Amino acid sequence: MDIQRFVSYKNAVIGAVSKAIVGKDEVIEMVLNCFICSGHVLLEDVPGTGKTMLLRAFAKAIGGSFSRVQFTPDLLPSDLTGINFYNQRSGEFQFRQGPLFADVVLADEINRATPRTQSSLLEAMEERQISVDGTSYPLGDKFLVMATQNPLESYGTFPLPEAQIDRFFMRLSLGYMTRSQELEVLSRPATLDIIAGIGQAVSDADTAYVRAAYREVHVSDDVRGYLMDLIEKTRADQFAVGVSTRGALALYKAMQARAALSGRDYALPEDLRDVAAPVLAHRITSGAGVKRRD
């Protein structure tokens, strides 16, 4: 396992993305962690904090295509997946791809769409393919979905079901910049101009390597036991819904990727603590008077 390759990969991606997004290196690294683990991101934040710019810059840094979809109540599943249309010139039906066929997809305000449209993302996120009229179309190796919600309108129009929330690898938040960081942004060129100048920072070969090799990070029995202690605590009586097995697997992978990006081929309890909240928080439901489902 070439651990230096992971460190160089992280530095290259964060260096490129941080040209557009100031002072958010930790969030960028968490997005990178999700990408390496083939996971997806649920981003909860107030409007105007740079969510779209973050993902645009990230897509350019990894050499992937980008698409943004504004979710609204009238958005249809076919608006995401694509449709078969009749070509009068050829006399045949042809498939026109939807925005989900990009490498990096921003699903903006996902909770404003109907449950039917929200569910059209599930197959793409879980199986990395899209089925239309009985035909399955594979998605690219770099496929990543980042969905946003506005925490000030916590549920929006249609709350995401637990099954879909559980498909998101991490829940993150950008938050506001510091005063000095925001002053820097005010006096620099427009962010779109900066993003236009960002080139591919890492090779496709390096991307393929880190996404395969991070699973070689050694996790001791003690650290695995610590992980299971955390998971089992979320399944105690004070929580209505605890972390699923999918969540436990996500935490294990995120811990391995965190260790590799930190320059180690072994995991520490600190790696687990660093990723526990982003991976687990959205998978836990608590509340007084809620009957537990066992």
XYZ file of N, CA and C in Angstrom, residues 96-213:
354
model
N -32.423 9.691 -24.286
C -31.776 10.981 -23.997
C -31.443 11.020 -22.515
N -30.168 11.086 -22.201
C -29.729 11.018 -20.808
C -30.153 12.255 -20.012
N -30.479 12.018 -18.734
C -30.798 13.099 -17.822
C -29.567 13.560 -17.064
N -29.711 14.534 -16.177
C -28.556 15.097 -15.460
C -27.894 14.119 -14.496
N -28.553 13.018 -14.144
C -27.926 12.043 -13.249
C -26.753 11.321 -13.894
N -26.580 11.461 -15.188
C -25.488 10.772 -15.858
C -24.172 11.534 -15.769
N -24.138 12.642 -15.036
C -22.875 13.336 -14.783
C -22.090 12.583 -13.703
N -20.796 12.892 -13.588
C -19.979 12.263 -12.546
C -20.329 12.803 -11.166
N -20.483 14.113 -11.077
C -20.790 14.770 -9.806
C -22.109 15.513 -9.962
N -23.089 15.156 -9.135
C -24.445 15.691 -9.262
C -24.818 16.432 -7.985
N -25.257 17.684 -8.122
C -25.769 18.457 -6.999
C -27.291 18.434 -7.057
N -27.916 17.786 -6.078
C -29.372 17.751 -5.952
C -29.771 18.833 -4.961
N -30.078 20.014 -5.476
C -30.283 21.186 -4.628
C -31.693 21.196 -4.054
N -31.776 21.342 -2.727
C -33.050 21.348 -1.995
C -33.878 20.112 -2.323
N -33.278 18.963 -2.082
C -33.883 17.688 -2.449
C -35.231 17.476 -1.771
N -35.420 18.025 -0.581
C -36.663 17.781 0.141
C -37.834 18.604 -0.374
N -37.640 19.387 -1.431
C -38.752 20.108 -2.040
C -39.447 19.279 -3.126
N -38.820 18.202 -3.544
C -39.418 17.338 -4.566
C -40.329 16.305 -3.919
N -41.201 15.713 -4.719
C -42.126 14.700 -4.221
C -41.382 13.407 -3.886
N -41.950 12.584 -3.034
C -41.299 11.302 -2.708
C -41.015 10.447 -3.940
N -41.866 10.510 -4.939
C -41.643 9.718 -6.151
C -40.357 10.155 -6.846
N -40.143 11.453 -6.930
C -38.922 11.950 -7.566
C -37.709 11.678 -6.692
N -37.862 11.845 -5.387
C -36.751 11.538 -4.477
C -36.314 10.079 -4.629
N -37.289 9.181 -4.749
C -36.966 7.755 -4.820
C -36.269 7.379 -6.117
N -36.388 8.224 -7.143
C -35.705 7.924 -8.402
C -34.192 8.000 -8.255
N -33.738 8.630 -7.165
C -32.303 8.696 -6.902
C -31.764 7.409 -6.282
N -32.629 6.623 -5.661
C -32.163 5.493 -4.864
C -31.373 4.486 -5.684
N -31.895 4.108 -6.842
C -31.193 3.120 -7.668
C -29.838 3.662 -8.100
N -29.809 4.939 -8.494
C -28.547 5.528 -8.940
C -27.532 5.567 -7.799
N -27.960 5.934 -6.608
C -27.053 6.059 -5.476
C -26.566 4.705 -4.982
N -27.451 3.713 -4.958
C -27.110 2.428 -4.379
C -26.452 1.491 -5.384
N -27.010 1.415 -6.593
C -26.539 0.431 -7.571
C -25.716 1.047 -8.703
N -25.633 2.380 -8.723
C -24.841 3.087 -9.740
C -25.285 2.707 -11.148
N -26.586 2.677 -11.309
C -27.169 2.469 -12.613
C -28.545 3.114 -12.636
N -29.065 3.334 -13.838
C -30.389 3.916 -14.004
C -31.174 3.021 -14.947
N -32.390 2.670 -14.551
C -33.245 1.822 -15.373
C -34.383 2.655 -15.942
N -34.530 2.614 -17.254
C -35.592 3.332 -17.947
C -36.233 2.383 -18.942
N -37.539 2.175 -18.797
C -38.294 1.308 -19.711
C -37.651 -0.067 -19.845
N -37.208 -0.631 -18.733
C -36.683 -1.982 -18.734
C -35.232 -2.120 -19.138
N -34.573 -1.015 -19.462
C -33.155 -1.049 -19.844
C -32.331 -0.350 -18.784
N -31.236 -0.996 -18.367
C -30.359 -0.422 -17.348
C -29.137 0.215 -17.985
N -28.808 1.413 -17.510
C -27.660 2.154 -18.029
C -26.679 2.382 -16.883
N -25.432 1.932 -17.007
C -24.462 2.113 -15.917
C -24.012 3.565 -15.805
N -23.725 3.978 -14.580
C -23.193 5.308 -14.329
C -21.677 5.255 -14.232
N -21.032 6.399 -14.303
C -19.578 6.458 -14.310
C -18.958 6.051 -12.984
N -17.686 5.698 -13.023
C -16.974 5.263 -11.819
C -16.865 6.377 -10.782
N -16.886 7.631 -11.216
C -16.710 8.760 -10.297
C -18.032 9.288 -9.747
N -19.112 8.583 -9.969
C -20.447 9.089 -9.629
C -20.558 9.449 -8.151
N -20.976 10.688 -7.888
C -21.148 11.206 -6.530
C -22.351 12.137 -6.506
N -23.252 11.924 -5.555
C -24.406 12.799 -5.366
C -24.211 13.606 -4.096
N -24.402 14.922 -4.205
C -24.467 15.765 -3.016
C -25.848 16.413 -3.007
N -26.642 16.097 -2.000
C -27.978 16.665 -1.872
C -27.970 17.710 -0.766
N -28.702 18.796 -0.968
C -28.743 19.864 0.025
C -30.141 20.004 0.600
N -30.179 20.412 1.868
C -31.416 20.784 2.534
C -31.159 22.080 3.289
N -32.205 22.873 3.449
C -32.098 24.107 4.210
C -32.519 23.845 5.647
N -31.600 23.925 6.617
C -31.958 23.594 7.998
C -32.961 24.561 8.621
N -33.087 25.781 8.066
C -34.062 26.721 8.598
C -35.482 26.309 8.250
N -35.632 25.514 7.222
C -36.918 24.927 6.858
C -36.691 23.426 6.890
N -36.524 22.884 8.088
C -35.872 21.592 8.282
C -36.439 20.467 7.448
N -37.747 20.461 7.197
C -38.312 19.379 6.413
C -38.790 19.828 5.043
N -38.836 21.136 4.813
C -39.252 21.604 3.500
C -40.654 21.130 3.188
N -40.871 20.684 1.978
C -42.188 20.246 1.540
C -42.421 18.768 1.804
N -41.427 17.949 1.505
C -41.547 16.501 1.653
C -40.314 15.968 2.390
N -40.448 15.556 3.650
C -39.279 15.044 4.380
C -38.713 13.798 3.734
N -37.396 13.672 3.755
C -36.754 12.486 3.194
C -37.069 11.273 4.064
N -37.442 10.152 3.464
C -37.679 8.942 4.251
C -36.381 8.393 4.820
N -36.510 7.621 5.901
C -35.323 7.075 6.555
C -34.488 6.231 5.605
N -35.153 5.473 4.723
C -34.425 4.600 3.802
C -33.514 5.393 2.883
N -33.956 6.594 2.497
C -33.116 7.400 1.613
C -32.038 8.139 2.388
N -32.373 8.634 3.567
C -31.362 9.300 4.388
C -30.206 8.347 4.686
N -30.532 7.079 4.903
C -29.515 6.086 5.230
C -28.562 5.836 4.070
N -28.979 6.205 2.839
C -28.100 6.016 1.681
C -26.999 7.056 1.618
N -27.136 8.134 2.366
C -26.107 9.166 2.350
C -24.981 8.770 3.299
N -23.782 8.795 2.786
C -22.607 8.348 3.537
C -22.326 9.272 4.716
N -22.392 10.592 4.454
C -22.148 11.579 5.505
C -23.134 12.724 5.390
N -23.376 13.374 6.521
C -24.084 14.649 6.536
C -23.104 15.719 7.002
N -22.954 16.758 6.194
C -21.965 17.795 6.460
C -22.612 19.171 6.450
N -21.862 20.156 6.899
C -22.296 21.547 6.852
C -21.079 22.429 6.620
N -21.192 23.388 5.706
C -20.089 24.305 5.441
C -19.977 25.370 6.530
N -21.091 25.958 6.897
C -21.070 27.013 7.905
C -20.541 28.331 7.348
N -20.636 29.368 8.154
C -20.160 30.681 7.738
C -18.639 30.763 7.806
N -18.076 31.649 7.004
C -16.647 31.933 7.072
C -16.352 32.839 8.269
N -15.085 32.905 8.633
C -14.662 33.887 9.622
C -14.625 35.272 8.967
N -14.498 36.300 9.783
C -14.471 37.674 9.262
C -13.319 37.867 8.275
N -12.119 37.396 8.643
C -10.954 37.587 7.778
C -11.112 36.810 6.468
N -11.681 35.605 6.542
C -11.886 34.810 5.329
C -12.891 35.491 4.400
N -13.942 36.037 4.973
C -14.957 36.686 4.140
C -14.426 37.978 3.525
N -13.598 38.701 4.248
C -12.964 39.888 3.689
C -12.074 39.523 2.503
N -11.391 38.382 2.601
C -10.556 37.905 1.495
C -11.400 37.599 0.267
N -12.570 36.978 0.495
C -13.452 36.630 -0.617
C -14.004 37.885 -1.285
N -14.317 38.899 -0.484
C -14.890 40.131 -1.031
C -13.937 40.832 -1.990
N -12.643 40.703 -1.752
C -11.671 41.481 -2.526
C -11.028 40.690 -3.665
N -11.393 39.445 -3.838
C -10.762 38.624 -4.875
C -11.659 38.550 -6.109
N -11.187 37.967 -7.219
C -12.031 37.802 -8.406
C -13.245 36.920 -8.118
N -14.225 36.958 -9.013
C -15.442 36.167 -8.841
C -15.100 34.679 -8.743
N -15.851 33.968 -7.904
C -15.578 32.550 -7.673
C -15.689 31.735 -8.955
N -16.659 32.064 -9.804
C -16.802 31.327 -11.066
C -15.568 31.472 -11.939
N -14.955 32.651 -11.925
C -13.721 32.851 -12.690
C -12.584 32.006 -12.121
N -12.556 31.897 -10.785
C -11.520 31.071 -10.155
C -11.726 29.608 -10.518
N -12.978 29.138 -10.462
C -13.274 27.741 -10.790
C -12.929 27.441 -12.239
N -13.164 28.406 -13.108
C -12.847 28.200 -14.528
C -11.356 27.941 -14.734
N -10.541 28.454 -13.831
C -9.096 28.259 -13.955
C -8.569 27.023 -13.252
N -9.445 26.273 -12.592
C -9.020 25.052 -11.911
C -8.958 23.908 -12.913
N -7.837 23.225 -12.963
C -7.694 22.074 -13.842
C -7.770 20.778 -13.058
N -7.694 19.676 -13.762
C -7.714 18.377 -13.104
C -6.450 18.231 -12.266
N -6.637 18.029 -10.967
C -5.506 18.016 -10.036
C -4.936 16.629 -9.808
N -5.718 15.590 -10.106
C -5.283 14.210 -9.875
C -5.606 13.385 -11.108
N -4.804 12.360 -11.358
C -5.024 11.516 -12.532
C -6.113 10.483 -12.259
N -6.700 9.966 -13.323
C -7.705 8.914 -13.179
C -7.087 7.657 -12.563
N -5.825 7.407 -12.861
C -5.141 6.240 -12.289
C -5.004 6.379 -10.780
N -4.657 7.587 -10.313
C -4.546 7.820 -8.871
C -5.913 7.684 -8.193
N -6.948 8.196 -8.866
C -8.300 8.066 -8.311
C -8.691 6.605 -8.163
N -8.457 5.825 -9.195
C -8.785 4.401 -9.135
C -7.996 3.704 -8.033
N -6.740 4.105 -7.850
C -5.902 3.465 -6.829
C -6.421 3.747 -5.419
N -6.644 5.019 -5.096
C -7.036 5.344 -3.723
C -8.414 4.782 -3.402
N -9.293 4.681 -4.393
C -10.632 4.157 -4.135
C -10.637 2.648 -3.939
N -9.576 1.991 -4.352
C -9.467 0.548 -4.143
C -8.582 0.212 -2.947
N -7.487 0.956 -2.782
C -6.460 0.573 -1.808
C -6.791 0.985 -0.380
